[in-house]
């Protein structure tokens, strides 16, 4: 097995992060099976491992020390089936959108609102990806992961993953300890639970009877109109999380800014769209050298060509400072800064 393993030394990650940032790593290997993942870890010539999916939620600001393992295992299979639903298992290296497309071709419901999210299956649970009223946790059954300490596999069910808004234990107490290799989803064959409450989806559907396929088409249309395609303009989707503030803070802000949009949370807190705050501060379409704010969605930072990670980070800090000065809201990054 080891004989087949090719470690690449001092390797450029430019093609492996959707921001298109030029940074290098000490070592790089692509693994296409769970067996070769284990071999790579056992024979790692460095003392550190860094796991890379499709690089769609990272900002590289320096050289990555250690071995960068690019997860490439593929495969989608049916685990079980009833008249109502199916349990589907996908390998970590499957492209997320390809899984969505496959599920729609089979006539399954559940993934349609999550169409066109960049990234792969294995990284989706880490930040509980979400869009247009649906989060991964809504259809997640379990994931299998390699424990980097014991080198054994462990299965986490939905109660063990600690999902929150763009959060899970893989970002907190289990951070860096596991590599997700497979994920199971519960999808519907009929009586689909459709989510069409998001305004732009309603508009796109107009008089059409909603079904998983036309919801996915609507989502694809909305995303294409607002979010830049990383192949054309480097980016990592939303750069910041939408902040959640207390009612007293919100009421104070609302007096000064009556047009401030908000979503009331179950616990009475207020979630504020960060894109609005950033646009209000005049940053939409702003640019310093090649680091910029997208002209159609202020929550998305972009690389117009040869920005460095440090330049994007400096722009992010400038935005955070300006938003804080005006609204006393500290924007947290959604993208992992490395
Ligand atoms: N807005 C502005 N100006 C902007 C952008 C947004 O005023 O430039 C305001 C508007 O009031 C708009 C509201 O923000 O109605 C919400 O904007 P949008 O629907 O584009 O969604 P978002 O809150 O900016 C979140 C997710 C996206 C997800 C969309 C749709 C986060 C951090 N982002 O963005 O997820 O696609 O909702 O569900 O929660 C991602 O995580 O990478 C991502 C793209």
CSV table of C-alpha atoms and ligand atoms in Angstrom, one decimal:
chain,number,residue,atom,x,y,z
A,1,UNK,CA,0.0,0.0,0.0
A,2,UNK,CA,2.7,2.4,1.0
A,3,UNK,CA,4.5,1.8,-2.2
A,4,UNK,CA,1.6,3.3,-4.1
A,5,UNK,CA,1.5,6.4,-1.9
A,6,UNK,CA,3.0,9.6,-3.4
A,7,UNK,CA,3.7,12.3,-0.9
A,8,UNK,CA,4.3,15.6,-2.6
A,9,UNK,CA,6.6,18.0,-0.7
A,10,UNK,CA,6.4,21.8,-0.5
A,11,UNK,CA,3.1,21.7,-2.5
A,12,UNK,CA,1.1,24.7,-3.7
A,13,UNK,CA,-2.6,24.7,-2.5
A,14,UNK,CA,-3.7,27.4,-5.0
A,15,UNK,CA,-5.9,25.0,-6.9
A,16,UNK,CA,-7.2,23.4,-3.7
A,17,UNK,CA,-8.9,26.4,-2.1
A,18,UNK,CA,-11.9,28.2,-3.7
A,19,UNK,CA,-10.4,31.6,-2.7
A,20,UNK,CA,-7.6,30.7,-5.0
A,21,UNK,CA,-4.9,31.8,-2.5
A,22,UNK,CA,-1.3,30.9,-3.3
A,23,UNK,CA,0.0,29.2,-0.1
A,24,UNK,CA,2.0,26.0,0.2
A,25,UNK,CA,2.0,23.0,2.6
A,26,UNK,CA,4.9,20.9,3.8
A,27,UNK,CA,3.4,17.7,2.4
A,28,UNK,CA,0.4,16.8,0.3
A,29,UNK,CA,-1.4,13.5,-0.5
A,30,UNK,CA,-4.7,12.6,-2.1
A,31,UNK,CA,-6.4,9.6,-0.5
A,32,UNK,CA,-9.2,7.8,-2.4
A,33,UNK,CA,-10.1,5.1,0.1
A,34,UNK,CA,-10.4,4.7,3.9
A,35,UNK,CA,-7.5,2.2,3.7
A,36,UNK,CA,-5.2,4.7,2.0
A,37,UNK,CA,-6.2,7.4,4.5
A,38,UNK,CA,-5.1,5.1,7.4
A,39,UNK,CA,-1.8,4.3,5.6
A,40,UNK,CA,-1.1,8.0,4.9
A,41,UNK,CA,-1.6,8.8,8.6
A,42,UNK,CA,0.6,5.9,9.7
A,43,UNK,CA,3.4,6.9,7.4
A,44,UNK,CA,3.0,10.6,7.7
A,45,UNK,CA,6.6,12.0,7.5
A,46,UNK,CA,5.5,15.1,9.5
A,47,UNK,CA,4.1,15.5,13.0
A,48,UNK,CA,0.9,17.1,12.0
A,49,UNK,CA,-2.1,16.4,9.8
A,50,UNK,CA,-4.3,18.9,8.0
A,51,UNK,CA,-7.5,17.6,6.3
A,52,UNK,CA,-8.6,19.2,3.2
A,53,UNK,CA,-12.0,18.7,1.5
A,54,UNK,CA,-12.7,21.0,-1.5
A,55,UNK,CA,-11.2,24.0,0.3
A,56,UNK,CA,-14.4,25.9,0.1
A,57,UNK,CA,-14.6,27.2,3.6
A,58,UNK,CA,-11.0,28.2,4.4
A,59,UNK,CA,-8.8,31.3,4.1
A,60,UNK,CA,-5.1,30.4,3.9
A,61,UNK,CA,-3.0,33.1,5.4
A,62,UNK,CA,0.3,31.2,5.8
A,63,UNK,CA,2.1,28.0,4.9
A,64,UNK,CA,0.3,24.9,6.3
A,65,UNK,CA,2.7,22.9,8.4
A,66,UNK,CA,2.5,19.1,8.3
A,67,UNK,CA,0.8,16.7,5.9
A,68,UNK,CA,-2.2,18.0,4.0
A,69,UNK,CA,-4.5,15.1,3.2
A,70,UNK,CA,-6.9,15.7,0.4
A,71,UNK,CA,-10.0,13.6,0.9
A,72,UNK,CA,-11.0,11.9,-2.4
A,73,UNK,CA,-13.1,8.8,-1.5
A,74,UNK,CA,-16.2,8.5,-3.7
A,75,UNK,CA,-19.4,6.5,-3.7
A,76,UNK,CA,-23.1,6.8,-2.9
A,77,UNK,CA,-25.2,3.8,-1.8
A,78,UNK,CA,-28.6,2.9,-0.5
A,79,UNK,CA,-28.4,1.6,3.1
A,80,UNK,CA,-32.1,0.9,3.6
A,81,UNK,CA,-35.5,1.7,2.2
A,82,UNK,CA,-39.2,1.8,3.2
A,83,UNK,CA,-42.3,2.9,1.3
A,84,UNK,CA,-41.7,6.4,2.7
A,85,UNK,CA,-38.0,7.0,3.0
A,86,UNK,CA,-34.5,5.9,2.3
A,87,UNK,CA,-31.2,6.0,4.2
A,88,UNK,CA,-28.4,7.0,1.8
A,89,UNK,CA,-24.7,6.8,2.6
A,90,UNK,CA,-22.2,9.0,0.7
A,91,UNK,CA,-18.4,8.9,1.0
A,92,UNK,CA,-16.6,12.0,2.3
A,93,UNK,CA,-15.0,12.9,-1.0
A,94,UNK,CA,-18.2,13.1,-3.0
A,95,UNK,CA,-18.9,16.6,-4.3
A,96,UNK,CA,-21.9,18.0,-2.3
A,97,UNK,CA,-23.9,19.3,-5.3
A,98,UNK,CA,-23.3,16.0,-7.1
A,99,UNK,CA,-25.0,14.2,-4.2
A,100,UNK,CA,-27.9,16.7,-4.4
A,101,UNK,CA,-28.3,16.1,-8.2
A,102,UNK,CA,-28.1,12.3,-7.7
A,103,UNK,CA,-30.8,12.4,-5.0
A,104,UNK,CA,-33.1,14.4,-7.2
A,105,UNK,CA,-32.6,12.0,-10.1
A,106,UNK,CA,-33.7,9.2,-7.8
A,107,UNK,CA,-36.8,11.2,-6.9
A,108,UNK,CA,-35.8,11.7,-3.3
A,109,UNK,CA,-36.6,14.8,-1.3
A,110,UNK,CA,-34.6,16.5,1.5
A,111,UNK,CA,-31.5,18.0,-0.2
A,112,UNK,CA,-33.2,20.4,-2.7
A,113,UNK,CA,-32.7,23.6,-0.7
A,114,UNK,CA,-29.0,22.7,-0.2
A,115,UNK,CA,-28.3,22.6,-4.0
A,116,UNK,CA,-25.1,24.2,-5.3
A,117,UNK,CA,-23.4,24.6,-1.9
A,118,UNK,CA,-19.7,24.3,-2.6
A,119,UNK,CA,-17.7,21.7,-0.8
A,120,UNK,CA,-17.8,17.9,-0.3
A,121,UNK,CA,-19.9,15.5,1.7
A,122,UNK,CA,-17.4,15.0,4.5
A,123,UNK,CA,-17.1,18.6,5.4
A,124,UNK,CA,-20.8,19.3,5.3
A,125,UNK,CA,-21.5,18.2,8.9
A,126,UNK,CA,-18.6,20.1,10.4
A,127,UNK,CA,-20.3,23.5,9.9
A,128,UNK,CA,-23.9,22.1,9.6
A,129,UNK,CA,-24.2,23.7,6.1
A,130,UNK,CA,-27.5,25.5,5.5
A,131,UNK,CA,-29.4,27.6,3.0
A,132,UNK,CA,-32.9,28.7,2.3
A,133,UNK,CA,-34.6,27.4,5.5
A,134,UNK,CA,-32.8,24.0,5.7
A,135,UNK,CA,-29.7,22.8,7.5
A,136,UNK,CA,-27.8,19.6,7.2
A,137,UNK,CA,-29.0,18.5,10.6
A,138,UNK,CA,-32.6,18.2,9.3
A,139,UNK,CA,-31.6,15.2,7.1
A,140,UNK,CA,-28.5,13.9,8.9
A,141,UNK,CA,-28.6,10.4,10.4
A,142,UNK,CA,-24.9,9.7,11.3
A,143,UNK,CA,-21.4,10.1,10.2
A,144,UNK,CA,-18.4,7.7,10.4
A,145,UNK,CA,-15.0,9.2,11.3
A,146,UNK,CA,-11.5,8.0,11.8
A,147,UNK,CA,-10.2,8.8,15.3
A,148,UNK,CA,-6.7,10.3,14.8
A,149,UNK,CA,-5.6,9.2,18.3
A,150,UNK,CA,-6.7,5.5,18.4
A,151,UNK,CA,-6.8,5.1,14.6
A,152,UNK,CA,-10.2,3.3,15.0
A,153,UNK,CA,-13.5,4.4,13.5
A,154,UNK,CA,-16.3,5.9,15.4
A,155,UNK,CA,-19.9,6.6,14.3
A,156,UNK,CA,-21.6,9.7,15.6
A,157,UNK,CA,-25.4,9.9,15.5
A,158,UNK,CA,-27.3,13.2,15.3
A,159,UNK,CA,-27.5,13.5,19.1
A,160,UNK,CA,-23.7,13.3,19.4
A,161,UNK,CA,-22.7,15.8,16.8
A,162,UNK,CA,-24.0,18.9,18.7
A,163,UNK,CA,-25.3,20.7,15.7
A,164,UNK,CA,-25.8,24.5,16.0
A,165,UNK,CA,-25.9,27.4,13.5
A,166,UNK,CA,-22.9,26.7,11.3
A,167,UNK,CA,-21.5,24.7,14.1
A,168,UNK,CA,-20.9,21.1,15.5
A,169,UNK,CA,-18.5,19.4,17.9
A,170,UNK,CA,-16.1,19.0,14.9
A,171,UNK,CA,-15.5,22.8,15.2
A,172,UNK,CA,-15.4,22.7,19.0
A,173,UNK,CA,-14.4,20.0,21.4
A,174,UNK,CA,-13.7,17.3,18.7
A,175,UNK,CA,-11.8,19.8,16.5
A,176,UNK,CA,-8.8,18.2,14.8
A,177,UNK,CA,-9.5,14.8,16.4
A,178,UNK,CA,-11.4,13.0,13.7
A,179,UNK,CA,-11.6,12.7,9.9
A,180,UNK,CA,-15.1,12.2,8.6
A,181,UNK,CA,-15.1,9.4,6.0
A,182,UNK,CA,-18.9,8.7,5.4
A,183,UNK,CA,-22.2,10.4,6.1
A,184,UNK,CA,-25.7,9.0,6.2
A,185,UNK,CA,-28.8,10.9,5.3
A,186,UNK,CA,-32.6,10.3,5.7
A,187,UNK,CA,-34.4,11.3,2.5
A,188,UNK,CA,-38.1,11.0,1.5
A,189,UNK,CA,-39.6,9.1,-1.3
A,190,UNK,CA,-43.0,10.7,-1.0
A,191,UNK,CA,-44.8,13.2,1.4
A,192,UNK,CA,-41.7,15.4,1.0
A,193,UNK,CA,-41.2,18.0,3.7
A,194,UNK,CA,-40.8,21.0,1.4
A,195,UNK,CA,-39.4,24.4,2.6
A,196,UNK,CA,-40.6,27.2,0.4
A,197,UNK,CA,-41.1,30.0,2.9
A,198,UNK,CA,-37.9,31.8,1.8
A,199,UNK,CA,-39.2,34.8,-0.2
A,200,UNK,CA,-37.0,34.4,-3.3
A,201,UNK,CA,-38.0,30.7,-3.6
A,202,UNK,CA,-41.7,31.6,-3.4
A,203,UNK,CA,-41.2,34.2,-6.1
A,204,UNK,CA,-39.2,31.8,-8.4
A,205,UNK,CA,-41.9,29.1,-8.0
A,206,UNK,CA,-44.7,31.6,-8.7
A,207,UNK,CA,-47.8,29.4,-9.5
A,208,UNK,CA,-45.9,26.1,-9.8
A,209,UNK,CA,-46.8,23.3,-7.4
A,210,UNK,CA,-43.6,22.9,-5.4
A,211,UNK,CA,-41.6,19.7,-5.6
A,212,UNK,CA,-38.0,18.8,-4.8
A,213,UNK,CA,-36.8,19.4,-8.4
A,214,UNK,CA,-38.3,22.8,-9.0
A,215,UNK,CA,-37.3,24.0,-5.5
A,216,UNK,CA,-33.7,22.9,-6.4
A,217,UNK,CA,-34.0,24.9,-9.7
A,218,UNK,CA,-35.2,27.9,-7.8
A,219,UNK,CA,-32.3,27.7,-5.3
A,220,UNK,CA,-29.8,27.2,-8.1
A,221,UNK,CA,-31.2,30.3,-9.8
A,222,UNK,CA,-31.0,32.5,-6.6
A,223,UNK,CA,-27.5,31.3,-5.8
A,224,UNK,CA,-26.2,31.9,-9.3
A,225,UNK,CA,-27.7,35.5,-9.2
A,226,UNK,CA,-26.0,36.4,-5.9
A,227,UNK,CA,-23.1,34.2,-5.1
A,228,UNK,CA,-20.0,34.2,-7.3
A,229,UNK,CA,-18.8,31.0,-8.9
A,230,UNK,CA,-15.4,30.2,-7.3
A,231,UNK,CA,-14.2,29.1,-10.8
A,232,UNK,CA,-14.7,32.7,-12.0
A,233,UNK,CA,-14.1,34.7,-8.8
A,234,UNK,CA,-12.3,33.3,-5.8
A,235,UNK,CA,-14.5,33.2,-2.7
A,236,UNK,CA,-15.6,31.0,0.2
A,237,UNK,CA,-19.3,31.9,0.4
A,238,UNK,CA,-20.4,33.9,3.4
A,239,UNK,CA,-17.3,35.1,5.1
A,240,UNK,CA,-19.0,36.0,8.4
A,241,UNK,CA,-21.8,34.4,10.4
A,242,UNK,CA,-25.0,36.3,10.9
A,243,UNK,CA,-24.7,37.7,14.4
A,244,UNK,CA,-27.2,37.0,17.1
A,245,UNK,CA,-27.8,39.8,19.7
A,246,UNK,CA,-30.0,40.3,22.8
A,247,UNK,CA,-33.4,42.0,22.6
A,248,UNK,CA,-32.2,45.1,24.5
A,249,UNK,CA,-29.3,45.6,22.1
A,250,UNK,CA,-31.7,45.1,19.2
A,251,UNK,CA,-34.3,47.6,20.5
A,252,UNK,CA,-31.6,50.2,21.0
A,253,UNK,CA,-30.3,49.7,17.4
A,254,UNK,CA,-33.8,49.8,16.0
A,255,UNK,CA,-34.4,53.2,17.4
A,256,UNK,CA,-31.4,54.6,15.5
A,257,UNK,CA,-31.8,52.3,12.4
A,258,UNK,CA,-35.5,51.5,12.0
A,259,UNK,CA,-34.9,49.7,8.7
A,260,UNK,CA,-32.5,47.1,10.3
A,261,UNK,CA,-33.7,43.7,9.2
A,262,UNK,CA,-33.9,40.9,11.8
A,263,UNK,CA,-35.1,37.3,12.5
A,264,UNK,CA,-36.4,36.6,16.0
A,265,UNK,CA,-34.9,33.4,17.4
A,266,UNK,CA,-36.7,30.7,19.4
A,267,UNK,CA,-35.0,32.0,22.7
A,268,UNK,CA,-36.0,35.6,22.0
A,269,UNK,CA,-32.6,36.7,20.7
A,270,UNK,CA,-32.4,38.6,17.3
A,271,UNK,CA,-30.3,37.4,14.3
A,272,UNK,CA,-29.2,40.2,12.1
A,273,UNK,CA,-28.1,39.7,8.5
A,274,UNK,CA,-24.4,40.6,8.5
A,275,UNK,CA,-24.7,41.4,4.8
A,276,UNK,CA,-27.0,44.3,5.6
A,277,UNK,CA,-24.6,45.7,8.2
A,278,UNK,CA,-21.7,45.5,5.8
A,279,UNK,CA,-23.6,47.1,3.0
A,280,UNK,CA,-24.8,49.8,5.3
A,281,UNK,CA,-21.1,50.6,6.1
A,282,UNK,CA,-20.6,51.2,2.4
A,283,UNK,CA,-18.5,48.1,1.7
A,284,UNK,CA,-20.5,46.4,-1.0
A,285,UNK,CA,-18.3,46.2,-4.1
A,286,UNK,CA,-15.4,47.8,-2.2
A,287,UNK,CA,-11.9,46.7,-3.2
A,288,UNK,CA,-8.3,47.2,-2.0
A,289,UNK,CA,-5.9,45.7,-4.6
A,290,UNK,CA,-7.3,42.3,-5.4
A,291,UNK,CA,-9.2,41.8,-2.0
A,292,UNK,CA,-12.8,42.8,-2.3
A,293,UNK,CA,-16.4,42.6,-1.2
A,294,UNK,CA,-18.7,41.0,-3.7
A,295,UNK,CA,-20.9,43.6,-5.6
A,296,UNK,CA,-24.1,41.5,-5.3
A,297,UNK,CA,-23.8,40.0,-1.8
A,298,UNK,CA,-21.8,42.0,0.9
A,299,UNK,CA,-21.3,39.0,3.1
A,300,UNK,CA,-19.1,37.4,0.5
A,301,UNK,CA,-15.4,38.4,0.3
A,302,UNK,CA,-13.7,37.8,-3.0
A,303,UNK,CA,-10.2,37.4,-4.5
A,304,UNK,CA,-10.1,39.4,-7.8
A,305,UNK,CA,-6.9,37.6,-8.9
A,306,UNK,CA,-3.8,37.6,-6.8
A,307,UNK,CA,-4.9,38.7,-3.3
A,308,UNK,CA,-3.0,37.1,-0.5
A,309,UNK,CA,-4.8,35.5,2.4
A,310,UNK,CA,-3.4,38.3,4.6
A,311,UNK,CA,-4.9,41.0,2.4
A,312,UNK,CA,-8.3,39.3,2.5
A,313,UNK,CA,-7.9,39.0,6.3
A,314,UNK,CA,-7.0,42.7,6.6
A,315,UNK,CA,-10.1,43.6,4.7
A,316,UNK,CA,-12.2,41.4,7.0
A,317,UNK,CA,-10.7,43.1,10.0
A,318,UNK,CA,-11.5,46.6,8.6
A,319,UNK,CA,-15.1,45.5,8.0
A,320,UNK,CA,-15.3,44.0,11.6
A,321,UNK,CA,-14.0,47.3,13.1
A,322,UNK,CA,-16.3,49.6,11.1
A,323,UNK,CA,-19.4,47.4,11.9
A,324,UNK,CA,-18.4,47.3,15.6
A,325,UNK,CA,-17.9,51.1,15.8
A,326,UNK,CA,-21.4,51.7,14.5
A,327,UNK,CA,-23.5,48.8,15.8
A,328,UNK,CA,-21.4,47.4,18.7
A,329,UNK,CA,-21.7,44.0,17.0
A,330,UNK,CA,-18.6,41.8,16.7
A,331,UNK,CA,-18.9,39.9,13.4
A,332,UNK,CA,-17.4,36.4,13.7
A,333,UNK,CA,-15.9,34.7,10.7
A,334,UNK,CA,-17.8,31.8,9.2
A,335,UNK,CA,-14.8,30.8,7.1
A,336,UNK,CA,-11.9,29.0,8.9
A,337,UNK,CA,-8.8,31.3,9.0
A,338,UNK,CA,-5.6,29.3,8.8
B,1,LIG,N1,-28.4,41.8,2.8
B,1,LIG,C1,-28.1,43.1,2.4
B,1,LIG,N2,-27.1,43.3,1.6
B,1,LIG,C2,-26.3,42.3,1.1
B,1,LIG,C3,-26.6,41.0,1.5
B,1,LIG,C4,-27.7,40.8,2.4
B,1,LIG,O1,-28.8,44.1,2.8
B,1,LIG,O2,-25.4,42.6,0.4
B,1,LIG,C5,-29.6,41.6,3.7
B,1,LIG,C6,-30.9,41.7,3.1
B,1,LIG,O3,-31.8,42.2,4.0
B,1,LIG,C7,-31.3,40.2,2.8
B,1,LIG,C8,-30.6,39.6,4.0
B,1,LIG,O4,-29.5,40.3,4.3
B,1,LIG,O5,-32.7,40.0,2.8
B,1,LIG,C9,-30.3,38.1,3.8
B,1,LIG,O6,-29.5,37.9,2.7
B,1,LIG,P1,-29.4,36.5,2.0
B,1,LIG,O7,-30.7,35.9,1.8
B,1,LIG,O8,-28.5,36.6,0.8
B,1,LIG,O9,-28.7,35.6,3.1
B,1,LIG,P2,-27.6,35.8,4.1
B,1,LIG,O10,-28.2,35.9,5.5
B,1,LIG,O11,-26.6,36.9,3.7
B,1,LIG,C10,-27.4,33.2,4.7
B,1,LIG,C11,-26.3,32.2,4.7
B,1,LIG,C12,-26.0,31.7,3.3
B,1,LIG,C13,-27.2,31.2,2.6
B,1,LIG,C14,-28.3,32.2,2.7
B,1,LIG,C15,-29.7,31.7,2.2
B,1,LIG,C16,-24.9,32.6,6.7
B,1,LIG,C17,-23.6,33.1,7.2
B,1,LIG,N3,-25.1,32.7,5.3
B,1,LIG,O12,-26.8,34.4,4.0
B,1,LIG,O13,-25.0,30.7,3.4
B,1,LIG,O14,-27.0,30.8,1.3
B,1,LIG,O15,-28.5,32.7,4.0
B,1,LIG,O16,-30.2,30.8,3.1
B,1,LIG,O17,-25.8,32.1,7.4
B,1,LIG,C18,-22.7,30.3,3.4
B,1,LIG,O18,-22.8,29.8,4.6
B,1,LIG,O19,-21.5,30.3,2.8
B,1,LIG,C19,-23.8,30.8,2.7
B,1,LIG,C20,-23.7,31.3,1.4
